[in-house]
Amino acid sequence: MKLFSAKKKSTADATVQTSLSSTNSHPFYSLDSYSPYSEKQLELYSSLREAVPVIDAAISKLIRLIGTFTVECEQKDAQKALERFLSNVQVNNCSYGVMNFIYTYFDQLLTYGTAVSEIVLSNDRKSIRALYNASLKDVELRRSKNNLGVSVCVKNHDGTLREAKFQELIFVGLLNPVPGTVQGTSILKGLPFVSSILLKIFNTIGVNFERIGNVRFAVTYKPPENSHVSTKQRVQEIATQWSKAMRDKTQVCDFVSVGDVSVKVIGADNQVLSCDIEIRHLLEQIVSKLCIPPFLLGLSWSSTERMSSQQADILTSELEYYRTLINPLITKICSCFLRLNGYSDEFSINWSNISLQDETELAQARLYNAQAKQIESTLAEVKD
């Protein structure tokens, strides 16, 4: 049943507001009040995920563990239409399904602390054409005059800014926002210093193994006291023949010399420093900041079964918190779809249980409750 009448058709094309635009503005528009997000900071967090595999793996695990959701409506026809829309809606350029949109949004939210997304309407403005995840490099967030709202400004090619026309179609998500600003806090904040030390250790290990694998030799020649041959001439001849023997890698070459000549491997007497403890300490700092149990990242640190269970409970609470940050975005999308199609926007969001362990515990709890009720009813019959 349709609750709203159709509006006048529009001939304007459907466009994405938060993509890089070429619209010109006055040259000092960028000096207006807004909270910029440094592009260097964005590159820093992206480089952290690329340089330290543990960080990238932890964020990927959090995205996968967030789970899926279903939406329940009071009207059956609205329920079917909404389910069909959430499964087939276009996301960005070549993806489909609202979960792909949520995963990209959540990835951006964790990495940068700020995520901007947009609902793109069709040409006639009667339905949702697609869902779009905006790049933070293309937009700037500006506080409203009363400091209680956020407006999204789009960057032009000349560096100026213009305010997006339909702000109600854009959603801004902030993770642990800084008071007084419209900028979120990345989950990677505090890790650049620790990660830089870890990368220095890894780089040093690579250099040491490169030196050990590509062996350097020290050839020492001690000329005899009563030698009639020039020492310089003899050294040049030894150096030439040694270089020739080292360059020929297709076959084994022998080096023959006359006189007191000794050959030693450079660095063979030195012991490579052990850095297992230092790497372990640095990884502990990184894992504690990302709130991921070590065993999920393949780190076989000593832990008891009880400790692993407690870590899983902590992770569950973290994921429940992240779901509360995603719920407003889902509500905005579903409400917009239902209203555009003339349905009531009353619905509920039901998230799936986070893990199979939760399913087992819930089933066991239901079993215990059923057994308790059965025992209570049996005792009541006996008393009667």
mmCIF file of C-alpha atoms in Angstrom:
data_model
loop_
_atom_site.group_PDB
_atom_site.id
_atom_site.type_symbol
_atom_site.label_atom_id
_atom_site.label_comp_id
_atom_site.label_asym_id
_atom_site.label_seq_id
_atom_site.Cartn_x
_atom_site.Cartn_y
_atom_site.Cartn_z
ATOM 1 C CA MET A 1 0.000 0.000 0.000
ATOM 2 C CA LYS A 2 1.409 3.417 -0.998
ATOM 3 C CA LEU A 3 1.298 6.067 1.710
ATOM 4 C CA PHE A 4 2.655 8.989 -0.283
ATOM 5 C CA SER A 5 1.729 10.351 -3.677
ATOM 6 C CA ALA A 6 4.278 10.576 -6.471
ATOM 7 C CA LYS A 7 6.026 13.896 -6.938
ATOM 8 C CA LYS A 8 6.724 15.762 -10.124
ATOM 9 C CA LYS A 9 9.303 14.072 -12.356
ATOM 10 C CA SER A 10 12.760 15.572 -12.637
ATOM 11 C CA THR A 11 14.860 15.461 -15.787
ATOM 12 C CA ALA A 12 18.183 16.035 -13.983
ATOM 13 C CA ASP A 13 20.755 13.254 -14.173
ATOM 14 C CA ALA A 14 21.765 11.276 -11.090
ATOM 15 C CA THR A 15 25.242 12.301 -9.978
ATOM 16 C CA VAL A 16 27.518 11.635 -7.030
ATOM 17 C CA GLN A 17 27.968 14.756 -4.935
ATOM 18 C CA THR A 18 31.066 13.727 -2.990
ATOM 19 C CA SER A 19 33.341 12.967 -5.937
ATOM 20 C CA LEU A 20 36.042 15.387 -7.072
ATOM 21 C CA SER A 21 34.383 18.271 -8.884
ATOM 22 C CA SER A 22 35.578 20.877 -11.365
ATOM 23 C CA THR A 23 33.147 23.590 -10.255
ATOM 24 C CA ASN A 24 34.924 26.881 -9.610
ATOM 25 C CA SER A 25 34.530 29.104 -6.566
ATOM 26 C CA HIS A 26 36.247 32.197 -5.207
ATOM 27 C CA PRO A 27 39.977 31.644 -4.520
ATOM 28 C CA PHE A 28 39.729 32.186 -0.761
ATOM 29 C CA TYR A 29 36.788 29.894 -0.124
ATOM 30 C CA SER A 30 39.055 27.332 1.547
ATOM 31 C CA LEU A 31 39.764 29.804 4.353
ATOM 32 C CA ASP A 32 36.219 29.445 5.694
ATOM 33 C CA SER A 33 35.757 27.590 8.984
ATOM 34 C CA TYR A 34 36.105 23.818 8.584
ATOM 35 C CA SER A 35 37.983 20.951 10.213
ATOM 36 C CA PRO A 36 40.460 19.628 7.656
ATOM 37 C CA TYR A 37 41.780 16.086 7.659
ATOM 38 C CA SER A 38 45.441 16.143 6.639
ATOM 39 C CA GLU A 39 46.228 14.150 3.500
ATOM 40 C CA LYS A 40 49.608 13.321 5.037
ATOM 41 C CA GLN A 41 47.772 11.731 7.940
ATOM 42 C CA LEU A 42 45.668 9.684 5.530
ATOM 43 C CA GLU A 43 48.806 8.528 3.729
ATOM 44 C CA LEU A 44 50.437 7.695 7.051
ATOM 45 C CA TYR A 45 47.631 5.364 8.124
ATOM 46 C CA SER A 46 47.501 3.751 4.681
ATOM 47 C CA SER A 47 51.267 3.199 4.793
ATOM 48 C CA LEU A 48 50.966 1.613 8.244
ATOM 49 C CA ARG A 49 48.558 -1.012 6.937
ATOM 50 C CA GLU A 50 50.799 -1.707 3.971
ATOM 51 C CA ALA A 51 54.069 -1.840 5.927
ATOM 52 C CA VAL A 52 52.935 -3.847 8.981
ATOM 53 C CA PRO A 53 50.910 -6.932 7.963
ATOM 54 C CA VAL A 54 49.642 -7.471 11.520
ATOM 55 C CA ILE A 55 47.812 -4.142 11.451
ATOM 56 C CA ASP A 56 46.168 -4.862 8.105
ATOM 57 C CA ALA A 57 45.208 -8.376 9.228
ATOM 58 C CA ALA A 58 43.658 -7.071 12.457
ATOM 59 C CA ILE A 59 41.477 -4.515 10.653
ATOM 60 C CA SER A 60 40.441 -7.118 8.080
ATOM 61 C CA LYS A 61 39.480 -9.508 10.894
ATOM 62 C CA LEU A 62 37.361 -6.823 12.592
ATOM 63 C CA ILE A 63 35.558 -6.129 9.319
ATOM 64 C CA ARG A 64 34.759 -9.809 8.777
ATOM 65 C CA LEU A 65 33.730 -10.360 12.402
ATOM 66 C CA ILE A 66 31.217 -7.508 12.367
ATOM 67 C CA GLY A 67 28.746 -10.000 10.897
ATOM 68 C CA THR A 68 25.582 -9.470 8.882
ATOM 69 C CA PHE A 69 22.150 -8.069 9.678
ATOM 70 C CA THR A 70 18.529 -8.404 8.686
ATOM 71 C CA VAL A 71 15.780 -5.785 8.688
ATOM 72 C CA GLU A 72 12.210 -6.531 9.767
ATOM 73 C CA CYS A 73 9.260 -4.374 8.681
ATOM 74 C CA GLU A 74 5.673 -4.444 9.825
ATOM 75 C CA GLN A 75 4.337 -4.619 6.267
ATOM 76 C CA LYS A 76 5.090 -7.796 4.301
ATOM 77 C CA ASP A 77 5.323 -6.093 0.924
ATOM 78 C CA ALA A 78 7.692 -3.504 2.384
ATOM 79 C CA GLN A 79 9.760 -6.332 3.873
ATOM 80 C CA LYS A 80 10.168 -8.064 0.509
ATOM 81 C CA ALA A 81 10.966 -4.838 -1.327
ATOM 82 C CA LEU A 82 13.552 -3.805 1.253
ATOM 83 C CA GLU A 83 15.258 -7.207 1.252
ATOM 84 C CA ARG A 84 15.445 -7.165 -2.539
ATOM 85 C CA PHE A 85 16.892 -3.652 -2.471
ATOM 86 C CA LEU A 86 19.551 -4.441 0.154
ATOM 87 C CA SER A 87 20.698 -7.493 -1.791
ATOM 88 C CA ASN A 88 20.878 -5.898 -5.248
ATOM 89 C CA VAL A 89 21.686 -2.226 -4.717
ATOM 90 C CA GLN A 90 24.736 -0.999 -6.625
ATOM 91 C CA VAL A 91 27.711 -0.032 -4.468
ATOM 92 C CA ASN A 92 30.362 2.326 -5.858
ATOM 93 C CA ASN A 93 31.507 1.341 -9.356
ATOM 94 C CA CYS A 94 31.150 -2.418 -9.657
ATOM 95 C CA SER A 95 29.905 -3.929 -6.380
ATOM 96 C CA TYR A 96 26.404 -4.928 -5.335
ATOM 97 C CA GLY A 97 24.755 -5.541 -1.984
ATOM 98 C CA VAL A 98 24.574 -3.355 1.080
ATOM 99 C CA MET A 99 27.110 -5.496 2.985
ATOM 100 C CA ASN A 100 29.867 -4.524 0.540
ATOM 101 C CA PHE A 101 28.955 -0.918 1.236
ATOM 102 C CA ILE A 102 29.025 -1.481 5.007
ATOM 103 C CA TYR A 103 32.396 -3.267 4.873
ATOM 104 C CA THR A 104 34.002 -0.425 2.911
ATOM 105 C CA TYR A 105 32.463 2.150 5.245
ATOM 106 C CA PHE A 106 33.675 0.283 8.333
ATOM 107 C CA ASP A 107 37.154 -0.158 6.855
ATOM 108 C CA GLN A 108 37.400 3.583 6.279
ATOM 109 C CA LEU A 109 36.043 4.324 9.740
ATOM 110 C CA LEU A 110 38.611 2.140 11.496
ATOM 111 C CA THR A 111 41.587 3.240 9.407
ATOM 112 C CA TYR A 112 41.012 6.988 9.355
ATOM 113 C CA GLY A 113 38.494 7.534 12.163
ATOM 114 C CA THR A 114 36.177 9.289 9.694
ATOM 115 C CA ALA A 115 33.946 7.862 6.976
ATOM 116 C CA VAL A 116 31.763 9.698 4.464
ATOM 117 C CA SER A 117 29.090 7.936 2.420
ATOM 118 C CA GLU A 118 26.291 9.055 0.148
ATOM 119 C CA ILE A 119 22.923 7.887 -1.117
ATOM 120 C CA VAL A 120 22.697 8.471 -4.877
ATOM 121 C CA LEU A 121 19.164 8.914 -6.182
ATOM 122 C CA SER A 122 17.887 7.949 -9.616
ATOM 123 C CA ASN A 123 17.191 10.446 -12.397
ATOM 124 C CA ASP A 124 13.543 10.871 -11.426
ATOM 125 C CA ARG A 125 14.453 11.157 -7.695
ATOM 126 C CA LYS A 126 11.957 8.395 -6.856
ATOM 127 C CA SER A 127 14.344 5.597 -5.931
ATOM 128 C CA ILE A 128 17.877 4.959 -4.763
ATOM 129 C CA ARG A 129 20.253 4.440 -7.696
ATOM 130 C CA ALA A 130 23.392 3.447 -5.767
ATOM 131 C CA LEU A 131 25.389 3.782 -2.563
ATOM 132 C CA TYR A 132 28.739 5.566 -2.706
ATOM 133 C CA ASN A 133 31.744 5.581 -0.357
ATOM 134 C CA ALA A 134 33.499 8.936 -0.672
ATOM 135 C CA SER A 135 37.253 9.372 -0.473
ATOM 136 C CA LEU A 136 38.368 11.620 2.367
ATOM 137 C CA LYS A 137 40.819 13.256 -0.037
ATOM 138 C CA ASP A 138 37.899 14.636 -2.052
ATOM 139 C CA VAL A 139 35.887 16.164 0.796
ATOM 140 C CA GLU A 140 36.267 18.432 3.807
ATOM 141 C CA LEU A 141 34.020 18.509 6.869
ATOM 142 C CA ARG A 142 32.876 21.859 8.206
ATOM 143 C CA ARG A 143 31.016 22.649 11.397
ATOM 144 C CA SER A 144 27.692 24.395 11.215
ATOM 145 C CA LYS A 145 27.236 27.859 12.695
ATOM 146 C CA ASN A 146 25.582 26.525 15.853
ATOM 147 C CA ASN A 147 28.296 23.810 16.191
ATOM 148 C CA LEU A 148 25.606 21.106 16.306
ATOM 149 C CA GLY A 149 25.780 19.924 12.721
ATOM 150 C CA VAL A 150 28.224 18.932 10.005
ATOM 151 C CA SER A 151 28.241 20.001 6.381
ATOM 152 C CA VAL A 152 30.271 18.251 3.708
ATOM 153 C CA CYS A 153 32.284 20.374 1.292
ATOM 154 C CA VAL A 154 33.627 18.948 -1.951
ATOM 155 C CA LYS A 155 37.063 19.866 -3.296
ATOM 156 C CA ASN A 156 37.340 21.325 -6.769
ATOM 157 C CA HIS A 157 40.265 20.713 -9.095
ATOM 158 C CA ASP A 158 41.646 24.161 -8.332
ATOM 159 C CA GLY A 159 41.720 23.454 -4.591
ATOM 160 C CA THR A 160 38.629 25.479 -3.688
ATOM 161 C CA LEU A 161 35.644 24.064 -1.840
ATOM 162 C CA ARG A 162 31.927 24.022 -2.497
ATOM 163 C CA GLU A 163 29.232 22.821 -0.146
ATOM 164 C CA ALA A 164 27.314 19.742 -1.308
ATOM 165 C CA LYS A 165 23.767 20.681 -2.269
ATOM 166 C CA PHE A 166 21.825 17.773 -0.762
ATOM 167 C CA GLN A 167 23.359 17.318 2.673
ATOM 168 C CA GLU A 168 20.525 15.049 3.795
ATOM 169 C CA LEU A 169 21.743 12.341 1.395
ATOM 170 C CA ILE A 170 25.255 12.289 2.896
ATOM 171 C CA PHE A 171 26.186 10.432 6.061
ATOM 172 C CA VAL A 172 29.287 11.223 8.123
ATOM 173 C CA GLY A 173 30.571 8.671 10.618
ATOM 174 C CA LEU A 174 33.122 9.537 13.314
ATOM 175 C CA LEU A 175 35.017 7.126 15.549
ATOM 176 C CA ASN A 176 35.713 8.600 18.997
ATOM 177 C CA PRO A 177 35.420 12.201 17.729
ATOM 178 C CA VAL A 178 37.657 14.878 19.190
ATOM 179 C CA PRO A 179 35.530 17.313 21.258
ATOM 180 C CA GLY A 180 34.978 20.599 19.493
ATOM 181 C CA THR A 181 35.869 19.235 16.054
ATOM 182 C CA VAL A 182 34.285 17.147 13.311
ATOM 183 C CA GLN A 183 37.199 14.760 13.070
ATOM 184 C CA GLY A 184 37.261 11.174 14.280
ATOM 185 C CA THR A 185 40.124 9.282 15.872
ATOM 186 C CA SER A 186 41.699 6.445 13.927
ATOM 187 C CA ILE A 187 42.155 3.094 15.614
ATOM 188 C CA LEU A 188 45.775 3.341 14.440
ATOM 189 C CA LYS A 189 46.484 6.469 16.453
ATOM 190 C CA GLY A 190 49.540 5.894 18.644
ATOM 191 C CA LEU A 191 50.976 3.138 16.432
ATOM 192 C CA PRO A 192 53.294 5.121 14.090
ATOM 193 C CA PHE A 193 56.091 5.382 16.668
ATOM 194 C CA VAL A 194 55.929 1.730 17.687
ATOM 195 C CA SER A 195 55.614 0.619 14.083
ATOM 196 C CA SER A 196 58.628 2.700 13.021
ATOM 197 C CA ILE A 197 60.809 0.861 15.546
ATOM 198 C CA LEU A 198 59.451 -2.482 14.357
ATOM 199 C CA LEU A 199 60.184 -1.588 10.731
ATOM 200 C CA LYS A 200 63.737 -0.567 11.650
ATOM 201 C CA ILE A 201 64.286 -3.993 13.206
ATOM 202 C CA PHE A 202 62.852 -5.748 10.144
ATOM 203 C CA ASN A 203 64.996 -3.647 7.824
ATOM 204 C CA THR A 204 68.102 -4.410 9.872
ATOM 205 C CA ILE A 205 67.334 -8.122 9.769
ATOM 206 C CA GLY A 206 67.001 -7.932 5.999
ATOM 207 C CA VAL A 207 70.316 -6.091 5.640
ATOM 208 C CA ASN A 208 72.118 -8.558 7.919
ATOM 209 C CA PHE A 209 70.816 -11.584 6.038
ATOM 210 C CA GLU A 210 71.707 -9.953 2.745
ATOM 211 C CA ARG A 211 75.248 -9.522 3.981
ATOM 212 C CA ILE A 212 75.391 -13.071 5.308
ATOM 213 C CA GLY A 213 73.859 -14.578 2.168
ATOM 214 C CA ASN A 214 76.030 -12.544 -0.202
ATOM 215 C CA VAL A 215 79.371 -13.378 1.397
ATOM 216 C CA ARG A 216 82.186 -10.822 1.314
ATOM 217 C CA PHE A 217 85.787 -11.995 1.473
ATOM 218 C CA ALA A 218 88.939 -10.373 2.805
ATOM 219 C CA VAL A 219 92.072 -11.492 0.922
ATOM 220 C CA THR A 220 95.317 -10.671 2.712
ATOM 221 C CA TYR A 221 98.712 -11.016 1.054
ATOM 222 C CA LYS A 222 101.943 -10.916 3.058
ATOM 223 C CA PRO A 223 104.876 -10.508 0.683
ATOM 224 C CA PRO A 224 108.212 -12.232 1.563
ATOM 225 C CA GLU A 225 111.121 -10.111 2.696
ATOM 226 C CA ASN A 226 113.496 -10.861 -0.221
ATOM 227 C CA SER A 227 110.903 -10.780 -3.030
ATOM 228 C CA HIS A 228 112.111 -9.534 -6.407
ATOM 229 C CA VAL A 229 108.562 -8.986 -7.657
ATOM 230 C CA SER A 230 106.842 -5.702 -6.933
ATOM 231 C CA THR A 231 104.307 -6.001 -4.131
ATOM 232 C CA LYS A 232 101.891 -3.691 -5.940
ATOM 233 C CA GLN A 233 102.103 -5.787 -9.082
ATOM 234 C CA ARG A 234 101.516 -9.016 -7.148
ATOM 235 C CA VAL A 235 98.490 -7.539 -5.294
ATOM 236 C CA GLN A 236 96.918 -6.364 -8.541
ATOM 237 C CA GLU A 237 97.367 -9.813 -10.060
ATOM 238 C CA ILE A 238 95.780 -11.499 -7.014
ATOM 239 C CA ALA A 239 92.864 -9.055 -7.078
ATOM 240 C CA THR A 240 92.276 -9.655 -10.793
ATOM 241 C CA GLN A 241 92.284 -13.436 -10.491
ATOM 242 C CA TRP A 242 90.101 -13.380 -7.347
ATOM 243 C CA SER A 243 87.501 -11.153 -9.007
ATOM 244 C CA LYS A 244 87.491 -13.446 -12.042
ATOM 245 C CA ALA A 245 86.910 -16.509 -9.849
ATOM 246 C CA MET A 246 84.032 -14.770 -7.981
ATOM 247 C CA ARG A 247 82.302 -13.566 -11.157
ATOM 248 C CA ASP A 248 82.201 -16.987 -12.778
ATOM 249 C CA LYS A 249 79.059 -18.456 -11.131
ATOM 250 C CA THR A 250 78.435 -21.170 -13.706
ATOM 251 C CA GLN A 251 81.143 -23.454 -12.364
ATOM 252 C CA VAL A 252 83.432 -23.874 -9.375
ATOM 253 C CA CYS A 253 86.728 -22.046 -9.789
ATOM 254 C CA ASP A 254 89.930 -22.586 -7.838
ATOM 255 C CA PHE A 255 92.155 -19.772 -6.739
ATOM 256 C CA VAL A 256 95.896 -20.546 -6.768
ATOM 257 C CA SER A 257 98.456 -18.131 -5.396
ATOM 258 C CA VAL A 258 102.103 -18.059 -4.435
ATOM 259 C CA GLY A 259 103.196 -16.713 -1.088
ATOM 260 C CA ASP A 260 101.482 -16.074 2.219
ATOM 261 C CA VAL A 261 97.850 -15.437 1.174
ATOM 262 C CA SER A 262 94.933 -15.783 3.615
ATOM 263 C CA VAL A 263 91.187 -15.580 2.820
ATOM 264 C CA LYS A 264 88.550 -14.819 5.465
ATOM 265 C CA VAL A 265 84.793 -14.211 5.327
ATOM 266 C CA ILE A 266 83.869 -10.711 6.458
ATOM 267 C CA GLY A 267 81.525 -10.808 9.418
ATOM 268 C CA ALA A 268 81.802 -14.562 9.981
ATOM 269 C CA ASP A 269 83.171 -14.069 13.480
ATOM 270 C CA ASN A 270 80.378 -11.686 14.541
ATOM 271 C CA GLN A 271 77.141 -12.943 16.097
ATOM 272 C CA VAL A 272 73.833 -11.654 14.765
ATOM 273 C CA LEU A 273 71.843 -9.930 17.496
ATOM 274 C CA SER A 274 68.689 -11.707 18.651
ATOM 275 C CA CYS A 275 65.586 -9.493 18.464
ATOM 276 C CA ASP A 276 62.771 -11.931 19.252
ATOM 277 C CA ILE A 277 62.011 -10.326 22.632
ATOM 278 C CA GLU A 278 61.969 -6.804 21.212
ATOM 279 C CA ILE A 279 59.663 -7.807 18.356
ATOM 280 C CA ARG A 280 57.371 -9.564 20.819
ATOM 281 C CA HIS A 281 57.105 -6.417 22.975
ATOM 282 C CA LEU A 282 56.317 -4.226 19.982
ATOM 283 C CA LEU A 283 53.695 -6.631 18.652
ATOM 284 C CA GLU A 284 52.071 -6.718 22.093
ATOM 285 C CA GLN A 285 51.663 -2.941 21.961
ATOM 286 C CA ILE A 286 50.127 -3.114 18.492
ATOM 287 C CA VAL A 287 47.747 -5.965 19.340
ATOM 288 C CA SER A 288 46.615 -4.273 22.562
ATOM 289 C CA LYS A 289 45.735 -1.112 20.606
ATOM 290 C CA LEU A 290 43.770 -3.030 17.974
ATOM 291 C CA CYS A 291 41.830 -5.079 20.578
ATOM 292 C CA ILE A 292 42.318 -8.353 18.700
ATOM 293 C CA PRO A 293 43.202 -11.618 20.512
ATOM 294 C CA PRO A 294 46.704 -12.719 19.447
ATOM 295 C CA PHE A 295 45.574 -16.199 18.369
ATOM 296 C CA LEU A 296 43.320 -14.666 15.692
ATOM 297 C CA LEU A 297 46.412 -13.139 14.083
ATOM 298 C CA GLY A 298 48.448 -16.346 14.110
ATOM 299 C CA LEU A 299 50.567 -15.289 17.101
ATOM 300 C CA SER A 300 51.116 -18.402 19.215
ATOM 301 C CA TRP A 301 51.760 -16.684 22.508
ATOM 302 C CA SER A 302 51.283 -18.681 25.694
ATOM 303 C CA SER A 303 47.693 -18.400 26.930
ATOM 304 C CA THR A 304 45.322 -20.633 28.818
ATOM 305 C CA GLU A 305 41.891 -21.676 27.614
ATOM 306 C CA ARG A 306 40.295 -19.404 30.195
ATOM 307 C CA MET A 307 42.336 -16.443 28.993
ATOM 308 C CA SER A 308 41.335 -17.092 25.379
ATOM 309 C CA SER A 309 37.676 -17.145 26.400
ATOM 310 C CA GLN A 310 38.050 -13.810 28.192
ATOM 311 C CA GLN A 311 39.764 -12.290 25.166
ATOM 312 C CA ALA A 312 36.894 -13.480 22.976
ATOM 313 C CA ASP A 313 34.398 -11.821 25.343
ATOM 314 C CA ILE A 314 36.320 -8.546 25.149
ATOM 315 C CA LEU A 315 36.335 -8.760 21.353
ATOM 316 C CA THR A 316 32.574 -9.370 21.405
ATOM 317 C CA SER A 317 32.013 -6.171 23.394
ATOM 318 C CA GLU A 318 34.194 -4.240 20.927
ATOM 319 C CA LEU A 319 32.194 -5.540 17.974
ATOM 320 C CA GLU A 320 28.924 -4.659 19.683
ATOM 321 C CA TYR A 321 30.202 -1.098 20.068
ATOM 322 C CA TYR A 322 31.140 -0.908 16.391
ATOM 323 C CA ARG A 323 27.669 -2.124 15.444
ATOM 324 C CA THR A 324 26.145 0.836 17.289
ATOM 325 C CA LEU A 325 28.209 3.116 15.036
ATOM 326 C CA ILE A 326 26.934 1.389 11.887
ATOM 327 C CA ASN A 327 23.250 1.269 12.896
ATOM 328 C CA PRO A 328 22.562 4.978 12.104
ATOM 329 C CA LEU A 329 23.878 4.487 8.559
ATOM 330 C CA ILE A 330 21.661 1.436 8.001
ATOM 331 C CA THR A 331 18.692 3.322 9.451
ATOM 332 C CA LYS A 332 19.260 6.250 7.087
ATOM 333 C CA ILE A 333 19.462 4.008 4.008
ATOM 334 C CA CYS A 334 16.425 1.894 4.873
ATOM 335 C CA SER A 335 14.308 4.895 5.892
ATOM 336 C CA CYS A 336 15.144 6.688 2.656
ATOM 337 C CA PHE A 337 14.208 3.637 0.571
ATOM 338 C CA LEU A 338 10.922 3.016 2.380
ATOM 339 C CA ARG A 339 9.830 6.657 2.192
ATOM 340 C CA LEU A 340 10.679 6.976 -1.487
ATOM 341 C CA ASN A 341 8.551 3.899 -2.182
ATOM 342 C CA GLY A 342 5.624 5.098 -0.066
ATOM 343 C CA TYR A 343 6.006 2.694 2.865
ATOM 344 C CA SER A 344 6.129 3.349 6.564
ATOM 345 C CA ASP A 345 9.680 3.699 7.838
ATOM 346 C CA GLU A 346 9.076 1.624 10.966
ATOM 347 C CA PHE A 347 11.521 -1.280 11.043
ATOM 348 C CA SER A 348 14.050 -2.981 13.286
ATOM 349 C CA ILE A 349 17.657 -4.030 12.670
ATOM 350 C CA ASN A 350 18.662 -7.520 13.819
ATOM 351 C CA TRP A 351 22.350 -8.401 13.812
ATOM 352 C CA SER A 352 23.531 -11.991 13.603
ATOM 353 C CA ASN A 353 25.393 -13.512 16.516
ATOM 354 C CA ILE A 354 29.062 -12.690 16.330
ATOM 355 C CA SER A 355 30.470 -16.215 16.390
ATOM 356 C CA LEU A 356 29.528 -19.878 16.503
ATOM 357 C CA GLN A 357 30.650 -19.878 20.121
ATOM 358 C CA ASP A 358 27.839 -17.425 20.915
ATOM 359 C CA GLU A 359 25.341 -19.709 19.181
ATOM 360 C CA THR A 360 26.517 -22.635 21.310
ATOM 361 C CA GLU A 361 26.346 -20.668 24.546
ATOM 362 C CA LEU A 362 22.865 -19.350 23.751
ATOM 363 C CA ALA A 363 21.620 -22.838 22.906
ATOM 364 C CA GLN A 364 23.123 -24.182 26.121
ATOM 365 C CA ALA A 365 21.507 -21.364 28.112
ATOM 366 C CA ARG A 366 18.107 -22.180 26.570
ATOM 367 C CA LEU A 367 18.619 -25.840 27.456
ATOM 368 C CA TYR A 368 19.422 -24.998 31.072
ATOM 369 C CA ASN A 369 16.348 -22.736 31.308
ATOM 370 C CA ALA A 370 14.111 -25.478 29.891
ATOM 371 C CA GLN A 371 15.517 -28.027 32.315
ATOM 372 C CA ALA A 372 15.005 -25.612 35.226
ATOM 373 C CA LYS A 373 11.373 -25.002 34.238
ATOM 374 C CA GLN A 374 10.775 -28.721 33.932
ATOM 375 C CA ILE A 375 12.232 -29.366 37.391
ATOM 376 C CA GLU A 376 10.168 -26.526 38.892
ATOM 377 C CA SER A 377 6.957 -27.854 37.345
ATOM 378 C CA THR A 378 7.747 -31.374 38.603
ATOM 379 C CA LEU A 379 8.319 -30.095 42.156
ATOM 380 C CA ALA A 380 5.089 -28.113 42.001
ATOM 381 C CA GLU A 381 3.151 -31.249 40.984
ATOM 382 C CA VAL A 382 4.725 -33.219 43.833
ATOM 383 C CA LYS A 383 3.729 -30.588 46.373
ATOM 384 C CA ASP A 384 0.162 -30.572 45.085
#
